[in-house]
Structures are given as structure tokens and as C-alpha cells.
Short mmCIF file of C-alpha atoms in Angstrom, two decimals:
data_model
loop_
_atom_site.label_atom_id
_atom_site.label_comp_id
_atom_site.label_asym_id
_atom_site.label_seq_id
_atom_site.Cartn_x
_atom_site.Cartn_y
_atom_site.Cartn_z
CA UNK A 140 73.78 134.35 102.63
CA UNK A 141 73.61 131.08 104.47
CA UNK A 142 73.95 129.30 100.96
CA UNK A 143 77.16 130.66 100.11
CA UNK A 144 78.56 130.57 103.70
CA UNK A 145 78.28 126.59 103.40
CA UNK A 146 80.55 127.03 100.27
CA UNK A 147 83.05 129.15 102.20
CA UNK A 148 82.97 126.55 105.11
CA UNK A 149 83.59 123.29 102.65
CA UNK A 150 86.40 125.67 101.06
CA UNK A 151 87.71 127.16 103.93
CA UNK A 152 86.67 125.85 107.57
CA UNK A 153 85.88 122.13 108.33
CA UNK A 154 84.58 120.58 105.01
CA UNK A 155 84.34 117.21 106.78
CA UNK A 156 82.52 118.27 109.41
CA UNK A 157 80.13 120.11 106.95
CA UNK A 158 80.18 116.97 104.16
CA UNK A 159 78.61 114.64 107.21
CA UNK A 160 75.92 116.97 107.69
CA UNK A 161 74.68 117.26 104.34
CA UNK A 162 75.55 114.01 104.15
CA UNK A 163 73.61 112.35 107.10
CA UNK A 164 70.82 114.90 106.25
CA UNK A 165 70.10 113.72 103.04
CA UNK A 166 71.30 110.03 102.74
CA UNK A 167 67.99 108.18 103.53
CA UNK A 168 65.81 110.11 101.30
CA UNK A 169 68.49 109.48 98.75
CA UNK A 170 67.96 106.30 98.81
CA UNK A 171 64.56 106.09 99.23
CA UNK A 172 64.18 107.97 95.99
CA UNK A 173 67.09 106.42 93.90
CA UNK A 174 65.48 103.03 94.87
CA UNK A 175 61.56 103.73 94.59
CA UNK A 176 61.83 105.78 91.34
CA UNK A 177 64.73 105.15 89.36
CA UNK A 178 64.84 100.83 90.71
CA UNK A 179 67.87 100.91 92.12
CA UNK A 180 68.83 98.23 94.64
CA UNK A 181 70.31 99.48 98.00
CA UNK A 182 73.79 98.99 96.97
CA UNK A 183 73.41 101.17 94.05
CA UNK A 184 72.00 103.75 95.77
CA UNK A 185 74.59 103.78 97.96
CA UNK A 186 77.51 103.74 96.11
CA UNK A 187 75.33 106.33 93.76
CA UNK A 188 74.75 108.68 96.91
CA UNK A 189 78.65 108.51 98.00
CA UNK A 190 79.97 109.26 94.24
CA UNK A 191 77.29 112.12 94.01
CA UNK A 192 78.59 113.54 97.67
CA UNK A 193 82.27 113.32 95.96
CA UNK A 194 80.81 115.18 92.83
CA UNK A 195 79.48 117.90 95.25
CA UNK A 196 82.43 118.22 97.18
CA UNK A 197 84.63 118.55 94.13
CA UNK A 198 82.66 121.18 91.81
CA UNK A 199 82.87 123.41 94.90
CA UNK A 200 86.80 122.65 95.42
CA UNK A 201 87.41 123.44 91.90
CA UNK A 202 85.23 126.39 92.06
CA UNK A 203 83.16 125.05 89.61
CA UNK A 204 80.09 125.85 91.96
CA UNK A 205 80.40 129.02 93.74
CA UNK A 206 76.68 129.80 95.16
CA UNK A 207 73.79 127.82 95.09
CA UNK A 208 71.06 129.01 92.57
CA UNK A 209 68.86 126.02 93.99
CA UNK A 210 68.58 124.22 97.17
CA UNK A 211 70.96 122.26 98.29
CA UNK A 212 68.88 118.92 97.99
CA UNK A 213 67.91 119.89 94.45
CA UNK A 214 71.78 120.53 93.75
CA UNK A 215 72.59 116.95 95.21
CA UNK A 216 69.60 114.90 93.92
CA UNK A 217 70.10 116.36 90.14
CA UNK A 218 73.64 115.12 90.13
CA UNK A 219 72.23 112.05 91.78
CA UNK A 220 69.84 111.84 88.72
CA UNK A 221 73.04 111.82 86.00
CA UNK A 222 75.35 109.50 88.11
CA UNK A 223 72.34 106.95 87.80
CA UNK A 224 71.90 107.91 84.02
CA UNK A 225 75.76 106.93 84.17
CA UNK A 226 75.25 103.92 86.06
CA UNK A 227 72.27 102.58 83.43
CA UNK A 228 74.89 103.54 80.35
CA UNK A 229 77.28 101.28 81.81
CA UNK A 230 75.06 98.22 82.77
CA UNK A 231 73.73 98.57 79.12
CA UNK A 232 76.44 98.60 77.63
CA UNK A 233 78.12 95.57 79.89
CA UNK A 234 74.87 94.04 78.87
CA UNK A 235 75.47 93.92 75.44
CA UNK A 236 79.05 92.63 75.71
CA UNK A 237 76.99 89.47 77.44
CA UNK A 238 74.85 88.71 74.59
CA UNK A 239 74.99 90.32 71.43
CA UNK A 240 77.92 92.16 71.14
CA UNK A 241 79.85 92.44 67.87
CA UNK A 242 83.59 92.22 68.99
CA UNK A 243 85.86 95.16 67.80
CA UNK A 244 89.70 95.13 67.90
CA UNK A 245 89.74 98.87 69.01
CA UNK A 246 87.99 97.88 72.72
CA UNK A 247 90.89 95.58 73.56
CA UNK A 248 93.18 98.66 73.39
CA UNK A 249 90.74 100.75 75.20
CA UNK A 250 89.71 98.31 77.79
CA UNK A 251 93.64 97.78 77.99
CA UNK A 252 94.60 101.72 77.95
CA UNK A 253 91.75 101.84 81.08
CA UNK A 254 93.12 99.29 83.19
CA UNK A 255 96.61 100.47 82.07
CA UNK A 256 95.83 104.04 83.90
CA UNK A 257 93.76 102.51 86.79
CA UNK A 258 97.06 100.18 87.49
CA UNK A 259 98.79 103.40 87.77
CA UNK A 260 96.69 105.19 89.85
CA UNK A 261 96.60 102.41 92.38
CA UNK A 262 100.53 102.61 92.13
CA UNK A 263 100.23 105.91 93.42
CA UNK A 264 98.11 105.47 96.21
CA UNK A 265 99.95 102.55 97.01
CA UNK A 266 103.28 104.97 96.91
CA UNK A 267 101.59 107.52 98.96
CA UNK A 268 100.94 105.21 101.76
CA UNK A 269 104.56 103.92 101.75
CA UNK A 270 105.41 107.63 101.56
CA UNK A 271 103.51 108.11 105.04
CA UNK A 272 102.72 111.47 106.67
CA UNK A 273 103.19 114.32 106.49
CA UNK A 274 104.12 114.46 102.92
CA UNK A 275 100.74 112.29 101.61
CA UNK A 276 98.40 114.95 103.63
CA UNK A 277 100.18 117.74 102.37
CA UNK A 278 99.94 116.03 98.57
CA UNK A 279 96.39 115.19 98.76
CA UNK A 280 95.92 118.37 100.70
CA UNK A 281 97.22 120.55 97.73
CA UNK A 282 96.11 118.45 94.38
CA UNK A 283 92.64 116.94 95.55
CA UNK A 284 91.94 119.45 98.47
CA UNK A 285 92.77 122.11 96.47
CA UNK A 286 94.18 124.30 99.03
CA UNK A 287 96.38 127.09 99.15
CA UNK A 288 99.72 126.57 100.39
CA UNK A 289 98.83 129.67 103.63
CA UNK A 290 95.75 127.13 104.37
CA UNK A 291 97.73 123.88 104.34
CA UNK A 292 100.04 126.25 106.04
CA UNK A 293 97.73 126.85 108.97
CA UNK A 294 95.58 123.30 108.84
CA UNK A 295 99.25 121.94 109.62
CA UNK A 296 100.54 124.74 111.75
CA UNK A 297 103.41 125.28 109.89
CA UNK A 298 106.05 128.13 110.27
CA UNK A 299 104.76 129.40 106.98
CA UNK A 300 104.17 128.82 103.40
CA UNK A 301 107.67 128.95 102.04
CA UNK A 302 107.89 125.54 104.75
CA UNK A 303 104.84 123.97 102.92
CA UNK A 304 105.99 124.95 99.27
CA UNK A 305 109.56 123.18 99.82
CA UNK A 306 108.39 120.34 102.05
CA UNK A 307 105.35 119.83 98.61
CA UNK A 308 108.43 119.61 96.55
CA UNK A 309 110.72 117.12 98.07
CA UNK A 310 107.50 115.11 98.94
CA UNK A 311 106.21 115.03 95.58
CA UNK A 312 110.11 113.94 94.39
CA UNK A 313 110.29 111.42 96.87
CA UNK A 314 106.85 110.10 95.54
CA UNK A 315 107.80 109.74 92.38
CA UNK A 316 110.79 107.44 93.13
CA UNK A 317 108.48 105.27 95.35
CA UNK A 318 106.20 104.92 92.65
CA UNK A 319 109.12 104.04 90.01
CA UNK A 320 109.99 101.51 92.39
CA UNK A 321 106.09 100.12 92.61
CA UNK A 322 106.08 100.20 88.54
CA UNK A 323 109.51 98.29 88.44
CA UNK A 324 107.70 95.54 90.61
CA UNK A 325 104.82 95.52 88.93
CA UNK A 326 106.30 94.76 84.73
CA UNK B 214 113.73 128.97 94.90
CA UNK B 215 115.58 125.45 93.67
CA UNK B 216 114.65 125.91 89.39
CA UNK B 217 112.96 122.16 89.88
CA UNK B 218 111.34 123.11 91.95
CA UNK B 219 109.86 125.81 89.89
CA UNK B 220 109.32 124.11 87.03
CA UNK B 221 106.68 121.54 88.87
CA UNK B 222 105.12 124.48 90.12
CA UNK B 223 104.92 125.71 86.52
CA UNK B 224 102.44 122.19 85.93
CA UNK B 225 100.76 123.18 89.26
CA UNK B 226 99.92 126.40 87.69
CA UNK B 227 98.90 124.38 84.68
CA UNK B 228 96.86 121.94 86.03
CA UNK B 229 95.02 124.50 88.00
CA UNK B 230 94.37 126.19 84.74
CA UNK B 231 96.31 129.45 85.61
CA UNK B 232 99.37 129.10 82.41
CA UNK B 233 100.41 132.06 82.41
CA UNK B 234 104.29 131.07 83.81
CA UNK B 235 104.10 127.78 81.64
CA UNK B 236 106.85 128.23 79.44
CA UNK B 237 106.40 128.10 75.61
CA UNK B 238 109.14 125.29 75.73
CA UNK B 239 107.90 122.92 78.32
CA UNK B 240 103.90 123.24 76.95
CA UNK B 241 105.11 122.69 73.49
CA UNK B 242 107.64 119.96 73.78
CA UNK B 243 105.86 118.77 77.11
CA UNK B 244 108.76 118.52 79.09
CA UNK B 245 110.74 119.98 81.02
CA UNK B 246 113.65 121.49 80.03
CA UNK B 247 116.12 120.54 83.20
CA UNK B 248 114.21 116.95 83.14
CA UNK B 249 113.26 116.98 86.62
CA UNK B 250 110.41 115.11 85.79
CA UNK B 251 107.91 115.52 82.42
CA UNK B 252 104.77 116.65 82.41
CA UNK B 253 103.32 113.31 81.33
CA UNK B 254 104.35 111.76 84.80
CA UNK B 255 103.57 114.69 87.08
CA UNK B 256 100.13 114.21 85.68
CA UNK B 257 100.08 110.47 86.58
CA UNK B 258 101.10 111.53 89.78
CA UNK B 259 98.93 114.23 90.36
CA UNK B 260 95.87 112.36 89.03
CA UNK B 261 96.53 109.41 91.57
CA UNK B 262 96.95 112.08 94.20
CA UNK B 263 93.42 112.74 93.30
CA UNK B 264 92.56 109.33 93.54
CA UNK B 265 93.80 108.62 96.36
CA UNK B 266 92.22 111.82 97.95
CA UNK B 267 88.96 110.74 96.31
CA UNK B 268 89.29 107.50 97.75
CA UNK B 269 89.53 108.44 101.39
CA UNK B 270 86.22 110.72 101.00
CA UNK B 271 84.89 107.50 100.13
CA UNK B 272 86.17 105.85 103.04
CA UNK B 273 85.01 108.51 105.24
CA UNK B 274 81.56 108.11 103.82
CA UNK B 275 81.56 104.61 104.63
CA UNK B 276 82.45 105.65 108.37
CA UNK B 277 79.81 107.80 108.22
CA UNK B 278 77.42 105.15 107.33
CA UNK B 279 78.81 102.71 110.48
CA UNK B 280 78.25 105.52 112.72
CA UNK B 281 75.04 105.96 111.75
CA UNK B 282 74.12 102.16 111.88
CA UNK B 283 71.82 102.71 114.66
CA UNK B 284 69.39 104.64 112.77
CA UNK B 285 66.75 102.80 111.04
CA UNK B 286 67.93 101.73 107.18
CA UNK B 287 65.80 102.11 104.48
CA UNK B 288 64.40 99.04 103.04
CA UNK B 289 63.96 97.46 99.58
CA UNK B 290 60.32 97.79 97.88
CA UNK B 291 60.93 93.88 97.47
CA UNK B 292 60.59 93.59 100.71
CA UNK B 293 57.97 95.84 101.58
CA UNK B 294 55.67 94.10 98.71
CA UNK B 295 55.51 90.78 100.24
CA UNK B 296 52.20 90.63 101.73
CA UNK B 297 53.46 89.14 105.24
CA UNK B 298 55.72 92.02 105.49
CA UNK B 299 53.39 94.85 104.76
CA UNK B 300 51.69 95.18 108.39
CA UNK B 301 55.32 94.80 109.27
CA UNK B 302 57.07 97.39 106.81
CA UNK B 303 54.22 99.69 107.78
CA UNK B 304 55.10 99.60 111.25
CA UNK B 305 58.76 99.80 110.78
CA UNK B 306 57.81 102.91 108.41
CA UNK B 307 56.18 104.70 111.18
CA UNK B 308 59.04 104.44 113.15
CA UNK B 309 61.66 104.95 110.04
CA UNK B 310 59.74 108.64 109.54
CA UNK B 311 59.14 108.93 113.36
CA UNK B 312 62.70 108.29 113.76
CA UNK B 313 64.34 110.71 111.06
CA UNK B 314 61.81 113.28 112.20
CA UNK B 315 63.06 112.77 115.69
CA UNK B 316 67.41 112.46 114.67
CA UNK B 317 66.90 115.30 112.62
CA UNK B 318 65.28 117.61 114.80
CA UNK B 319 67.74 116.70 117.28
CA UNK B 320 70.72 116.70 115.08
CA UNK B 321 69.88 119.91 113.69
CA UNK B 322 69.56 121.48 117.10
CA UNK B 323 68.84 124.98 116.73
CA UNK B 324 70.50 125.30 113.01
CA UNK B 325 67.20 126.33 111.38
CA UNK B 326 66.48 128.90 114.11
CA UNK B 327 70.04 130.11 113.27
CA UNK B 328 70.03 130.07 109.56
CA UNK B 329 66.85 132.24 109.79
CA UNK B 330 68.43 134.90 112.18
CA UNK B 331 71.73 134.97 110.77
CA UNK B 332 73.05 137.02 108.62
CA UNK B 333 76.58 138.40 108.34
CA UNK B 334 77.13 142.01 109.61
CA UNK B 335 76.96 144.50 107.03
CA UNK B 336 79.77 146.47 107.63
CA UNK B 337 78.81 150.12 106.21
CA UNK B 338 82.13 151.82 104.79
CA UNK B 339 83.07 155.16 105.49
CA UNK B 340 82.50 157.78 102.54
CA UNK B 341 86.46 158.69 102.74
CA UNK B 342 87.01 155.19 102.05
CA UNK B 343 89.42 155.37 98.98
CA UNK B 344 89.00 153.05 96.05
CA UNK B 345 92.62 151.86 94.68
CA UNK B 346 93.50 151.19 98.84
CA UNK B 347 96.40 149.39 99.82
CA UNK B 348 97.32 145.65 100.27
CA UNK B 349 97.24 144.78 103.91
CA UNK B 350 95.54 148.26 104.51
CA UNK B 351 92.45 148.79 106.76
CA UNK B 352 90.13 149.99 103.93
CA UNK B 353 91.44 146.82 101.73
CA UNK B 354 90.88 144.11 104.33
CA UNK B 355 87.25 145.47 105.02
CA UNK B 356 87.10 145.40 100.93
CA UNK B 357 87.70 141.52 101.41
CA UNK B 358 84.70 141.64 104.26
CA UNK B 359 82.26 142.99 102.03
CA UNK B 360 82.92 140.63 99.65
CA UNK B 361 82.42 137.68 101.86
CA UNK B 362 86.66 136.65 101.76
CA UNK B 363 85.99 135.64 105.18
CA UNK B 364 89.20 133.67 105.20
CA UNK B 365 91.66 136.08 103.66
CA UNK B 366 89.92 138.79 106.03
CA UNK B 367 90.45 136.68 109.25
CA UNK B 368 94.68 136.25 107.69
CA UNK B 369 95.18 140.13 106.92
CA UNK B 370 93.39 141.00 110.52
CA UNK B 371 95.69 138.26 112.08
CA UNK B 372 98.18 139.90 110.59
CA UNK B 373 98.16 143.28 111.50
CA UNK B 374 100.64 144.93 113.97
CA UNK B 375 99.26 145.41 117.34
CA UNK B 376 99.22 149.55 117.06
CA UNK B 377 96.81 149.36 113.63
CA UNK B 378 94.16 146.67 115.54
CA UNK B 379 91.11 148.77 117.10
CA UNK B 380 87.62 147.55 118.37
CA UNK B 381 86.43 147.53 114.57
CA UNK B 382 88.67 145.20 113.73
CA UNK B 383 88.08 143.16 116.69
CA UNK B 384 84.52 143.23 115.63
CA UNK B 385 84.98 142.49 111.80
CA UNK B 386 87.50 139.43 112.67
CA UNK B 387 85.06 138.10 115.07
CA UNK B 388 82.09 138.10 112.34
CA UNK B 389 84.68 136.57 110.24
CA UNK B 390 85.41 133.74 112.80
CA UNK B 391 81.32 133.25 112.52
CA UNK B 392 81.00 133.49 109.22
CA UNK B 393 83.40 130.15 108.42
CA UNK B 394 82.00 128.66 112.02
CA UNK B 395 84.50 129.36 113.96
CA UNK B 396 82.75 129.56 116.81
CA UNK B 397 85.37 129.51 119.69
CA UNK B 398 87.46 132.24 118.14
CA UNK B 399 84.55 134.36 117.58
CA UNK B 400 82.79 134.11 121.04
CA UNK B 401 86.39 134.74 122.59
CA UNK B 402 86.55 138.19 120.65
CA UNK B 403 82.40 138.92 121.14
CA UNK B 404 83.19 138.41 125.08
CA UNK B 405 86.07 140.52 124.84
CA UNK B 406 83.85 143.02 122.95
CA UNK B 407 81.10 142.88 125.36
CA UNK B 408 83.76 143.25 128.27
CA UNK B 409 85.47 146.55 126.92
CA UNK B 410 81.77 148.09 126.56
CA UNK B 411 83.02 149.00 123.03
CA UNK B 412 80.28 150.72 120.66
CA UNK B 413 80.26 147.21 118.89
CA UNK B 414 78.76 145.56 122.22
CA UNK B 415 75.24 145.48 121.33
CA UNK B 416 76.04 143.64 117.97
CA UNK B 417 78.63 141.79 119.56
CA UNK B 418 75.75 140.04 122.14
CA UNK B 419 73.78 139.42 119.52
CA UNK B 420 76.25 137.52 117.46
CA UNK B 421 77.24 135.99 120.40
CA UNK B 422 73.89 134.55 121.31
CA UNK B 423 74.02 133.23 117.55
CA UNK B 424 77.46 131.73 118.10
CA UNK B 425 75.78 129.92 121.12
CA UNK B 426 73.07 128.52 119.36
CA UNK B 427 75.29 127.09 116.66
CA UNK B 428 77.22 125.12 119.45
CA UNK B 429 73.85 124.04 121.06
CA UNK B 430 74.40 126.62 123.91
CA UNK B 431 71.22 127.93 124.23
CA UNK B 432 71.01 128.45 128.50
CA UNK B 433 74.13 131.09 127.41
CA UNK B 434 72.06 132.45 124.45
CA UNK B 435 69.19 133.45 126.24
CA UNK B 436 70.66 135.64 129.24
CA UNK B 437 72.11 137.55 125.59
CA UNK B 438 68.99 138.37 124.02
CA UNK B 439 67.33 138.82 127.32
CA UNK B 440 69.49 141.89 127.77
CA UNK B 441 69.40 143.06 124.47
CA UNK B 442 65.53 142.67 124.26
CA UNK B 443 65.09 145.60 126.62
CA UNK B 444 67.58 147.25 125.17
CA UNK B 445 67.64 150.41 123.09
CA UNK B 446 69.82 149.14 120.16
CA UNK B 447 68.90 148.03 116.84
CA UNK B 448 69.00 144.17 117.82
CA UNK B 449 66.43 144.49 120.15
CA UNK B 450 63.39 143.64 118.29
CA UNK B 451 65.03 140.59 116.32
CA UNK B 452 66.42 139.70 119.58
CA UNK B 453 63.06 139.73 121.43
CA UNK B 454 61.66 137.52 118.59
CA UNK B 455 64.25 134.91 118.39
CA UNK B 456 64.18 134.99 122.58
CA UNK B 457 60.36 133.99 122.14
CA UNK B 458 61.16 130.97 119.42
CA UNK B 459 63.80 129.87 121.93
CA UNK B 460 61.30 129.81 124.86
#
């Protein structure tokens, strides 16, 4: 019953407050395990540890976990285990670009399409911090939060939801031109 | 509702995987038919929205970390191989586990003691209770209780007129407060509870005394369990047990 109460509280109370007590809880053993048995150096396992806390924090957003049928470490550490899986693909595969690599036409458009995307998403933060508050906490409240429009409603002691629902609208409008305007600057 | 306006909630729904309003026109041509914006760019945005809310997880993390500079930081193996470190690295070690031991006993206060006591009142329905009950109605809210919709139980009490509120509502809305950690909310209604002698007073103390611990409170806790200890109610026993951990 505890278990799923922690889900409810991520979902529904203070998720921050909860995410630095798992996450102070289990940080140095973490480490201590991502360095002594899978030879990671501290910076990996750090940067390992805070992408596996986002990976926990988002399957239970997206309701993707909705009780835990392990403990919580084993939960955290096995996603640990696949985000340093990931982290090996990728230095392999960088790896072989160094040395041996046969070079393909198709990667240039990939490589290209990726940076392409990862341009735009830094437009958009960029546009959401020119965009300011409230409208950026409401935005990132709603699409990355995932919360209702009654809970953004109450986190941000509005009148109601109708209130959230049009100010979401006109702020996600007014993004958009911001962001037209970053893209114009940008080509 | 403006009709742009309801055709970007129509990609929210989307998105979200819920497509049932997505319009056969704007999934298959994959825009919009008034233009407002296509779906192609509300994903863009919506996907930076993401990163950007990833992002400042990240950043919180990283605060997290600075806060918590004080503690001893694990060290590479490197390190701790070199001969002229070892004595060293064993010493620092010590303290290292001496140290967590010590931050997370504090830290955790009396959360284990808690997690092992706790559990949610079981609210027992009555055998009238009908099945298809109304939205907003006392036998549906109590359906969201037992189900553990702790948020959408504390809304619909919040939400009832005065007249239809009663001490069992009081009582469910302040195990609901508990439930998410709410503790303030909750020990306002327990007190209240307590106060009015209602029927729900011996369960209300001992939530209370849980509600306590949670915040660290234990010099209010104990006068709690004291009482109900030599009491006649159902907590008692529990109550004397969890009084002896605390002592």
C-alpha cells in the first residue's frame, strides 16, 4: 500500500519533493555500483543516475508504471542497467566512426535529420523562456507534467479549469509565433 | 469554446493516446482543417515542451547534487587502487558508510516506523450501498476511496455543499489528505475529529500520531498513542506497539 501511495504522491502531491528522496536515497549506491561493476567513470554514472531518475519519473507520469511489482531500488537500478547498455551502444558505435568505419551516404542525412530536430527543440525551450511565466509552467505543466487541467488548476490556484484550458491555448499560440520568430533567426 | 482552440485539443487528445474526437480529416490529411496550426508543428512544439520540462528535472537534479555536496562523494576504484591511497580510501570508507548510515537514518526520520504502521483506512461500505451510484454522490466518492483515487476523492469531498458533509466525510477526506501526504490538511481535520468526540476519534488519533511522525513530530505523536494504548478501541494494541518502538 505504501508502494502505490509513492505513485499517487509523484502523480498527484509533491513529486519533487518525493523525486529528491528517492533520489538522495539511492544516488551513492548508484554510483558505487554503476562504477565498480559496469566501469563507469563518475561522470557517467552520474549523468546515467539523473537520466534513469527522468526515466522513473516519466513511466509513472505516463502511467506506464502504475504499482511497483519490485522494490523500488530494483525498479531504478534495472533501468539503470539498460541506460548503461545504451550508453556502451553509443560509445561503440562512436568508436567505430574513429577507426574503421565504412562511410555511408544515408548517416549524413540521419546525423543531419538528428541535429535538424535537436535545433528545434532548443528553439522551443529557447521560446518558452522568452515566453516567461505563467504560460511556460502551465505548458510544461500540461505536456511533460502530464497533469490535468483541475490539478494545474489548483497547483496554480486558479479560478478553475475553463481559466487554465483558455490561458493553455493562447499560451501555446503565442509560443508558436515566438518560436517562428527563433526559426526565422536561425536559417 | 473558440473551434482553434478545439482543434489543438483534438492533438492533445491525440498525443495522449485518447483519439477518439480526432477527426477522420485532420488524422488523415494531418492538418487541420481551419489551419490554426498542423499537426506536424504542434508536435515540434509539444515535444520541445517535453524537452524543456525534461531539462529542468535535470537541472533540479543537479541542485540536488550541490545541496548535498557536504556528504561524502563516492570515489573512483582508480583511486582507491593506488597503494598510498588504500590506508587512506579505507579510512575515508569507514566514514563514507558511517556517514550514509548516519544521513540516512537521520534523513529518514521515522519514515520506516511509518511505512510499517501505515496503512490507509479501510473504509467498510454499507450493504445498501447501490452499485450504478451517482456522480458527485456520497456512495460514488467513497467508490473513488476504495479504489485509492485519493485525489479525485479529496476534489468531490471539497466539493460538496455544506448540508451533505458529515463526520464520515470529514474522516475519509482527512485519510485522503494522508494518503497523498498532505499532512497539514489532514491533522487540521483529525484535530477537528478528535475535538467533536465523533465515533471516528479513536482512528482519527491514531492517524494523527502517524501524520506526526511523517513531519518528524514525534513529542505530539506520543501523548496520541499514549491515550489510545489504554484505550478500549481497536488501535490500541498497534498503538501500544508502535508507542514502545518510539520509546
Amino acid at each position: 500500500m505504501e508502494k502505490h501511495s509513492l505513485i499517487d504522491r509523484i502523480k498527484n502531491a509533491d513529486a519533487d519533493k518525493e523525486l529528491r528522496k528517492i533520489y538522495t536515497k539511492y544516488r551513492e549506491e548508484f554510483l558505487a555500483w554503476s562504477i565498480n561493476t559496469h566501469k563507469c567513470t563518475e561522470d557517467e554514472a552520474i549523468e546515467v543516475f539523473q537520466q534513469t531518475m527522468i526515466v522513473f519519473y516519466e513511466n509513472i507520469i505516463i502511467g506506464k508504471l502504475k504499482v511497483f511489482t519490485s522494490k523500488v531500488k530494483t525498479y531504478i537500478f534495472s533501468i539503470g542497467k539498460h541506460k548503461i547498455l545504451e550508453l556502451r551502444r553509443e560509445q561503440k558505435k562512436n568508436d567505430s566512426y574513429d577507426s574503421d568505419y565504412q562511410f555511408d551516404e544515408r548517416d549524413i542525412y540521419i546525423n543531419e535529420f538528428d541535429d535538424e530536430y535537436e535545433k528545434k527543440m532548443m528553439g522551443v525551450e529557447n521560446s518558452l523562456i522568452q515566453l516567461g511565466e505563467p504560460c511556460r509552467r502551465i505548458l510544461e505543466l500540461f505536456y511533460y507534467h502530464q497533469k490535468t487541467m483541475d490539478q494545474i488548476s489548483e497547483l496554480m490556484e486558479y479560478k478553475n479549469k475553463q481559466t487554465v484550458r483558455n490561458l493553455k491555448y493562447k499560451c501555446l499560440i503565442r509560443l508558436r509565433q515566438i518560436f517562428k520568430g527563433e526559426l526565422d533567426s536561425l536559417n | 469554446m473558440d473551434k482553434h482552440q478545439k482543434a489543438l485539443e483534438e492533438f492533445d487528445e491525440f498525443i495522449a493516446g485518447l483519439p477518439r474526437s480526432f477527426t477522420d480529416e485532420a488524422s488523415q490529411k494531418g492538418n487541420l482543417s481551419n489551419k490554426v496550426m498542423d499537426f506536424e508543428e504542434y508536435k515540434i512544439l509539444a515535444d520541445g515542451i517535453k524537452y524543456s520540462g525534461r531539462n529542468e528535472l535535470l537541472k533540479k537534479m543537479q541542485d540536488w547534487d550541490e545541496q548535498c555536496a557536504e556528504l561524502p562523494r563516492y570515489k573512483g576504484k582508480t583511486e582507491m587502487l593506488n597503494p598510498r591511497w588504500l590506508a587512506v580510501a579505507a579510512t575515508v570508507a569507514f566514514f563514507i558508510v558511517a556517514g550514509i548510515s548516519i544521513y540516512s537514518y537521520l534523513d529518514s526520520g521515522y519514515d520506516n516506523l511509518v511505512t510499517s504502521y501505515y496503512q490507509p483506512y479501510n473504509y467498510i461500505p454499507e450493504t445498501t450501498r447501490s452499485a450504478g451510484a451517482e456522480e458527485n454522490s456520497i456512495e460514488h466518492i467513497f467508490t473513488h476511496y476504495d479504489r485509492g483515487e485519493y485525489v479525485q476523492t479529496i476534489q468531490l469531498i471539497n466539493g460538496l455543499p455544506g448540508e451533505r458533509k458529515n463526520e464520515l466525510t470529514d474522516y475519509i477526506l482527512a485519510n485522503a489528505y494522508q494518503a497523498v501526504g498532505k499532512y497539514d490538511s489532514a491533522i487540521g481535520i483529525f484535530d477537528k475529529i478528535i475535538a467533536d468526540q465523533s465515533v471516528y476519534a479513536a482512528g482519527a488519533r491514531w492517524y494523527l500520531a502517524l501524520c506526526y511522525l511523517s513531519i518528524e513530530q514525534k513529542q505530539k505523536a506520543l501523548p496520541l498513542l499514549e491515550e489510545l494504548k489504554a484505550s478500549n478501541s481497536s488501535y490500541a494494541q498497534k498503538a501500544g506497539a508502535l508507542w514502545e518502538d518510539l520509546k
